[in-house]
Structures are given as C-alpha cells and as structure tokens.
Amino acid sequence: MEEKYIPATVEGKWQKIWEENKSFKVTEDPAKHKYYLLEMFPYPSGRIHMGHVRNYSIGDVVGRFKRMRGFNVLHPMGWDAFGMPAENAAIQNKSHPAKWTYENIAYMRSQLKKMGLSYDWDRELATCDVDYYKWEQKMFLEMYEKGLAYKKTSFVNWCPKCETVLANEQVEDGACWRCDSDVNQKELEQWFFRITHYAEELLEHTNRLPGWPERVLVMQRNWIGKSFGCEIDFPVEGLMKRVTVFTTRQDTLYGATFMSLAPEHPMALELTTPDRRAEVEAFIDTVKKTDKTRRTAEDFEKEGVFTGSYCINPVTNRRMPIYLANFVLLDYGTGAVMAVPTHDQRDFEFARKYDLPLQVVIQPVGETLDPAAMTCAYTEVGIMANSGPFDGMRSDEAKEKIAEYLDKEGVGKKTVNFRLRDWGISRQRYWGNPIPVIYCDACGVVPVPEKDLPVVLPMDVAFTGEGGSPLAKLDSFFNVSCPQCGQMARRETDTMDTFVQSSWYFLRYCCPDFTSGPIDRARAEYWMSVDQYIGGIEHAVLHLLYARFFTKALRDLGYVNVEEPFTNLLTQGMVIKDGAKMSKSKGNVVDPDALINRYGADTARLFSLFAAPPEKDLDWSDQGVEGSYRFLNRVWRLVCDALPFVGTAGVVDSASLSDAARGLRRVVHKTIKKVTDDIDERFHFNTAIAAVMELVNAIYAFEPKNAPENAAVLKEAVESVVLMLSPFVPHVTEELWEALGHQGGVEDASWPTYDPEAAVDEELLVVVQVNGKLRGKVTVAADATEAQVKELAFADDRVKSWLEGKQVRKAIYVPGKLLNIVVG
RNA sequence: GCCCGGAUGGUGGAACUGGUAGACACAAGGGAUUUAAAAUCCCUCGGGGGCGACUCUGUGCGGGUUCGAGUCCCGCUCCGGGCACCA
C-alpha cells in the first residue's frame, strides 16, 4: 500500500472495478429482504451541482449501509430528461434538444460515476427515450378511457408572441419571462388529469405516511384544502334560473345582502341587463387581461360591476343585487359567493366601496354591533341575531342547524369542497411526450389506437423560438388519417407536462427492460413501495403529490398493488455558502468537478455528510472540506501504521486483555452501537462520523501498538473503523480493506456487530450535585449499589464542604449517572 | 392573518425518553519537529473573578413546573419556510 493517500489513484481504481464487476447490480431475490432506495432523479441541465452531491451522498450512505446489513438493495438512477431548458438551449444554439439533452446526460453520468455512487446502472433510464415515454402514452389512453384524463376549456396565462401557455412562475410582473410581452388570460382547451377524483384519498392517506416529515404532509393537506360547508341556491329574479354558491359560513346566510360572481362565470353575461352591458363587458375584459398572480395578491384593489340583475335570499327573501367581482375565483367552489359584508372582510370592503347594505347577524357576546359604525367585518363566533328561528344560538352551533334546515327546505345541501384543482398537463412545447390523440372533423377526439403507439416525437423539426410548437408546422406529424373513418385528421401537438414522467419512473426502475407493458407486475410487487425516498423540499407538493396520485390511478388501472409510492421520505436541506443559496448570480458556487479533482470524491462526500444533519441547510466551508480531507489522511496513516502489527493477528481473546486493550474494545463496541443507530434510525450521519473520529483518536492513543498481545484488539479496532466509514467514503475504505488482507470488496463485507459484553463499563462516573449544582464526581464500580455511591459521594472533600452546616433533606439517585443531594 | 420549523461558543454543529451544556470538527493562539516551510504531533480555547485549589455566571427574552430545564408549560422577540381575496 502507498504511504501517501492519493485520492485520484484510489478512486479511479475502484470505480473501474465496480463498473466492470457490476458490483451494485441487483435482481429480485425472495430469500432476502428488499430495500428500495431512491433519490430524486436529476434534470440533465449540464453539470451536477452541490445539491446533487449532497442528495446522492446521503442516499449512497443508506444504500451501502443497508447492503452491508444484508438487504437486497435496489438503488437506481436516471434522467428527468424532457423539459423547456433543452428547447430554449436548442433555440439559442441552433441545435436540437435531443442532442443537448443526451450530451448533458453523458457528462453528468460521468460525474456521478466519479462520485462512486452505488447505482445499478443497468437500470438507468431517460424519460425522453421512446422506450420510456411510449408506456406513458398507453397509460394516458387507459386513463382517458376511465375518464381520468379529459379535455376541458380553462383560463391560462398566454404569451401572444411565444404563442404558448406559461406557468404562473413564468410570468414576471404580468410579462413573459422570455420576450417581455404582456401576458393575457386565454381560454384554451387543455388536457387534464382528474386528480380531484382522488382528493379525499390523497388527503386521508397522508395519515398513513408516518415516515414522511410532518411539514410535507401539512403542505399537502393545505394544498388539497378540504373544507366543509353548504351549496345554496339563490333564485334569480325574473328568470327561471338560480345562482349556486358554496360557503363555509352558512351561519351568516341571513346577512347576505348581495351576490358576487367571478367575472368568468358562465352566467355573467346572461345576467347582465342591456343597459349594463357595455360596462360589464369592459370589466370582464380588464379582469381577463390581468394575470392571475397579480389578481390574487392580497393588496389587489377589490373592484366589481353591477350586472343589473337581482337574486333572492332564500331565507330572508331579500332582493340581492348581483355583482361581478374581481376577487371571486371561478375555479374555487362554484365561482359565486354570497356576500355578507358584516362578517367577511372582503365583502365588507366591497360593500363600502359600492355602498351596499349591511345586516349584522352575529353579535359578539356582550356587545351590539352597529352596521353604520363598523370599521371591519366581525368574523368570530358569536350569538345569532336577525336570523329567524336561529336567533340566540351560538353561531358555531347554528352552522349545523342551518345546514340541516337548508337541506330540508330543498334550497341547499351540505357539501365538501376541495381547493385542489385538476392537473393541467398540456404544454405547447416540443420537447415532451406527445399526447396520443387525433382530432377528426367527423369523429371528434379519437385516441391513437394501441397498435399505432408510440406516437414518436419527430426529430426533424426546426427551432425558431417563435410561433408555437414546431410540431404544428410539421406536416408529416400533424396531418394524419383518422383511425376511425380514415378521413384527413389532425394530430394533437401539445405534449405532456414533464411532471407526468416523474410520476411513475420509480415503477419503471423495477423493470426497465420489460417489453410487454410499462410495469412488470411481479417485479414491481417485489420492489414496491420505495422504502426510502430522498430529495429536496421544493417538491413537497408538486412532484410528491402527482406521484401519489399517479400511483393510485395506476393501482385502479391494475398496474400496481400499492397505495402509496414512498414509505419514508427524507427532505434534505439546501447547500448554502456565505449565507445564501449557491447561485451563479451570487458568485458563491462550488463546482463539484473542481472539488473532486482537488480532494477526491470521498472528501466531497464526507464533508457534505459531516457538516450538518441531512434535513438541515448545509453551510459550505472550504476549511471544513480541508478538515475532512485531513481526517481521511489520518485514517490512512492509522491503517498504514497498524499494518505491520495486525497481519498475523487472530481473534480477540477477551479473557486475557490488558486494561488498555479492554478499554479500546469498549470504545470500539460503543462506537459500533452508536454509528449503527445513528445511520439506521436517525439518519444523523454527522454524529455517526463524529463517533468514528473519536474512535480513531482512541486508537491513536492506544499503546503499545507493537505488542503481540494487542494485535487482535488493534486489528478489530482498525477494521471496525474501515467498515463503519465505508458507506461514507467507499473508495478509500475499499483500498484500506484490501490492504488489511481482505478479498472481495468492503461493500460485500458485513456491517460490524455490536458486542454488548465488550461494551460494558467496568466503572461508572457518577455526577454528584448539591441542590442541583455540580459539586463533584465519583468513580464507582459498575455494579455499585445506591448506598455505596452515597458513601463515596458523602466522603468527597468538595461535596463535604458544600454540605457543611446544612441539613440533608434527601438524595435523588439516578443509577450509574447522578446523585443529587438536597440540603436546606 | 393562519400553520409549521428554528434560535446553543468566533464558526458548523453535539447533548436520543428532563440528569456533567458545548461531543466532533473548523477557526484562532501557544508549543514540539524542521536550516526554513509544508505536513504532522501536543496544549489552550463560552464569559467574569482568583496566583491557585476553586468560584460566580451562561443555551433569544420574561415567568412557571421540578430535587434538577438547552430539553416540559405559559407569555413574548427575532429568523426561516409553507398557505392565503379559498368564500
């Protein structure tokens, strides 16, 4: 073995061996416990960043650890390879998204391999491969048949120059992020997944995910947003129509004095009287031009317009003017709100602005509100007033009574409303999975027959960056004969949201070579669910909710038998430097390549695991990296120095050990216990590493190393260090393991076992307190009785001085730990 | 506004069910080795007082429970995150 630790040599050597031996290839083995470990796959943006280094280092520790513990570990990696950056890069470089993407994948794969990550590379997949996305098309069509995929018209952010839909995040101050044109609201027909069908189950099952961080579950519950309330019908005066509202505050129904509809509400124009028409149309137009983000901002001025029509409050018979109001959202509830200005702040502001009547129906206890004097709405619980038969009741109790009453009278019903909206998956983009649908003038929407799948994304397209999807201009793609009637028809040119691909990739990893369907049920049943999923918190709602939905949908299509895809979830923190998230604009980016070239992958991994527990943000420190590198050198030297003495060592004979040797063994086995628990139960790699560092310090202090009777203990200690560090720093430990005379890689060795007997303390340090303050320490035999400990403690000079002249009231003894003497 | 987190030395962090606060590192200072440096090794390292053994004080702030509180309870402050014109 080399005297000097040279990371590049060691790492290259073992990476090659792992690659050639396919060391981490796995197959289903019913005899072994399976462990499916997954880290969120990366978007191939070009190069890996420190966030990836951290994410994948964390995963690799778990994978290698579980493997050494005897689990059959599935640990795959792939590429979330469709998406807009590829298309934008292609437009900019006059290249092709496929070329850009595959080049990035090739480079990033080499980077990941340089990190020594224990992936089964045979399972690698890229979502832009036809062999991947074709299955998604099949699943889409099956979802379409079941009504889980459907088309509807909705309002979206639209950039007129780019001729495409923009996500809310892509609209900056009402303008397109790319061309700065004003974004408007456009009504478009788009494909949706009916995630709302699973709203109840998605919500309910958050209670079945004890292995998820509570805050992620809370975010998902918020997002789903279940609320209990009523739907209430308000007849329109002079029309055989009614307006239905959703409310959670049916207790305020008697105070509803006007009606507010979303400007996009289908009845808006119908309800508009001829004299109001011009004003109403102008208002609707203005609202539609406002982007959603701005419109839903809290400080946005509440505005509205009177339609000229009235509806009737079903319980008071009050004539309520119908307004359109900019703050009412079409896609929440029914798009119509009964306005109770006295008990809702928005309605209050609206009523003041347009001089609408106020009627108090809930009085605070011991107070009487005067509508004329109110400066804000009263939204708390109170006593019902002006509410007919409900007067005098507590308003929270009246809620239920009024709901029953409405139900009985047939003007309303109890209902549940969700904030969650169906998932719009259409993207007017080229670089995505084509939605396998054909439009025929005669037959309408015609799904592409299964025998004609896949709809391959054509490669021969031109990228101009303007004028919408290039697919619409490619005749060979666009023009198609109708599968039903054979007449000329048009192909759908929208592609699927890239979140669709990441909603089931974990299933494909179970069987990436399966050719008769997307998922090999038998293999998926063996591997699923994912035992440990690791990724950033930024996906708390989007990806993690979509994947849960998709799994449930696939269950209902008969593909899988699991309810939930991810049993345990670890959300790692961000990588921070100089107090800010690493970013080019801040100039605080650490390049993984440079780091690895200088110190090696092991140091990069060690530091990112040691500096903070995984769920916390990691503060990057160049000096900290230096320290991790020093530690690896220290371990290297330790093994080098011990090598001459441990070569012929046999098994430890615990009966004939010196005090020092017994002491070292004690540290070894205590460390094994701590490191095992820290990794397995808590994922606290920083403390696990700290414990090994302490062990290394103890071995350094252990003397004499060259005594033959110490050889076995020294060997046990050194080998334990190597084994316990191997999940963190696999290359250097692999080299040291070999140097210690072992055949077969350290990744195939067994995790060291904790021997409680060796770890047992012969003596214990008991802390002595007087009135809760530390006044002394006594060393006692491990089996010392309380009486013996007390005797020693009371004999201690320092303790004695604190007891002098005082009356001992009592003494509390925590066995083997602490004695607190209470004096008065 | 509502809902989650969090606040511990110069820094990152440790203290797992209430029981020695500051493990392990980083930085800093001192020393050994060296012609010199790097590397390595050893020592000091929350604050105040004392030559010293020691002692007082200290985990964002104010109370409380307890023999004992970084940890539990009540009330605040600040920071981070999520949700929010959601009817």
mmCIF file with all atom_site columns, N, CA and C in Angstrom, chain A residues 363-369 378 382-383:
data_model
loop_
_atom_site.group_PDB
_atom_site.id
_atom_site.type_symbol
_atom_site.label_atom_id
_atom_site.label_alt_id
_atom_site.label_comp_id
_atom_site.label_asym_id
_atom_site.label_entity_id
_atom_site.label_seq_id
_atom_site.pdbx_PDB_ins_code
_atom_site.Cartn_x
_atom_site.Cartn_y
_atom_site.Cartn_z
_atom_site.occupancy
_atom_site.B_iso_or_equiv
_atom_site.pdbx_formal_charge
_atom_site.auth_seq_id
_atom_site.auth_comp_id
_atom_site.auth_asym_id
_atom_site.auth_atom_id
_atom_site.pdbx_PDB_model_num
ATOM 1  N N  . GLN A 1 363 ? -73.770 38.598 16.726 1.00 0.00 ? 363 GLN A N  1
ATOM 2  C CA . GLN A 1 363 ? -73.331 39.615 17.662 1.00 0.00 ? 363 GLN A CA 1
ATOM 3  C C  . GLN A 1 363 ? -72.278 39.014 18.590 1.00 0.00 ? 363 GLN A C  1
ATOM 4  N N  . PRO A 1 364 ? -71.186 39.755 18.817 1.00 0.00 ? 364 PRO A N  1
ATOM 5  C CA . PRO A 1 364 ? -70.213 39.281 19.802 1.00 0.00 ? 364 PRO A CA 1
ATOM 6  C C  . PRO A 1 364 ? -70.888 39.260 21.174 1.00 0.00 ? 364 PRO A C  1
ATOM 7  N N  . VAL A 1 365 ? -70.438 38.322 22.012 1.00 0.00 ? 365 VAL A N  1
ATOM 8  C CA . VAL A 1 365 ? -71.039 38.209 23.348 1.00 0.00 ? 365 VAL A CA 1
ATOM 9  C C  . VAL A 1 365 ? -70.803 39.518 24.115 1.00 0.00 ? 365 VAL A C  1
ATOM 10 N N  . GLY A 1 366 ? -71.879 40.073 24.667 1.00 0.00 ? 366 GLY A N  1
ATOM 11 C CA . GLY A 1 366 ? -71.772 41.278 25.482 1.00 0.00 ? 366 GLY A CA 1
ATOM 12 C C  . GLY A 1 366 ? -71.553 42.551 24.689 1.00 0.00 ? 366 GLY A C  1
ATOM 13 N N  . GLU A 1 367 ? -71.907 42.521 23.409 1.00 0.00 ? 367 GLU A N  1
ATOM 14 C CA . GLU A 1 367 ? -71.681 43.697 22.574 1.00 0.00 ? 367 GLU A CA 1
ATOM 15 C C  . GLU A 1 367 ? -72.772 43.754 21.516 1.00 0.00 ? 367 GLU A C  1
ATOM 16 N N  . THR A 1 368 ? -73.060 44.904 21.016 1.00 0.00 ? 368 THR A N  1
ATOM 17 C CA . THR A 1 368 ? -74.016 45.003 19.917 1.00 0.00 ? 368 THR A CA 1
ATOM 18 C C  . THR A 1 368 ? -73.392 45.820 18.793 1.00 0.00 ? 368 THR A C  1
ATOM 19 N N  . LEU A 1 369 ? -73.230 45.150 17.667 1.00 0.00 ? 369 LEU A N  1
ATOM 20 C CA . LEU A 1 369 ? -72.601 45.831 16.526 1.00 0.00 ? 369 LEU A CA 1
ATOM 21 C C  . LEU A 1 369 ? -73.601 46.734 15.834 1.00 0.00 ? 369 LEU A C  1
ATOM 22 N N  . TYR A 1 378 ? -66.926 41.430 11.330 1.00 0.00 ? 378 TYR A N  1
ATOM 23 C CA . TYR A 1 378 ? -66.785 40.604 12.532 1.00 0.00 ? 378 TYR A CA 1
ATOM 24 C C  . TYR A 1 378 ? -66.844 39.145 12.103 1.00 0.00 ? 378 TYR A C  1
ATOM 25 N N  . GLY A 1 382 ? -70.174 34.078 17.575 1.00 0.00 ? 382 GLY A N  1
ATOM 26 C CA . GLY A 1 382 ? -70.973 34.985 18.398 1.00 0.00 ? 382 GLY A CA 1
ATOM 27 C C  . GLY A 1 382 ? -72.382 34.449 18.533 1.00 0.00 ? 382 GLY A C  1
ATOM 28 N N  . ILE A 1 383 ? -73.288 35.334 18.875 1.00 0.00 ? 383 ILE A N  1
ATOM 29 C CA . ILE A 1 383 ? -74.676 34.932 19.075 1.00 0.00 ? 383 ILE A CA 1
ATOM 30 C C  . ILE A 1 383 ? -75.496 35.359 17.862 1.00 0.00 ? 383 ILE A C  1
#
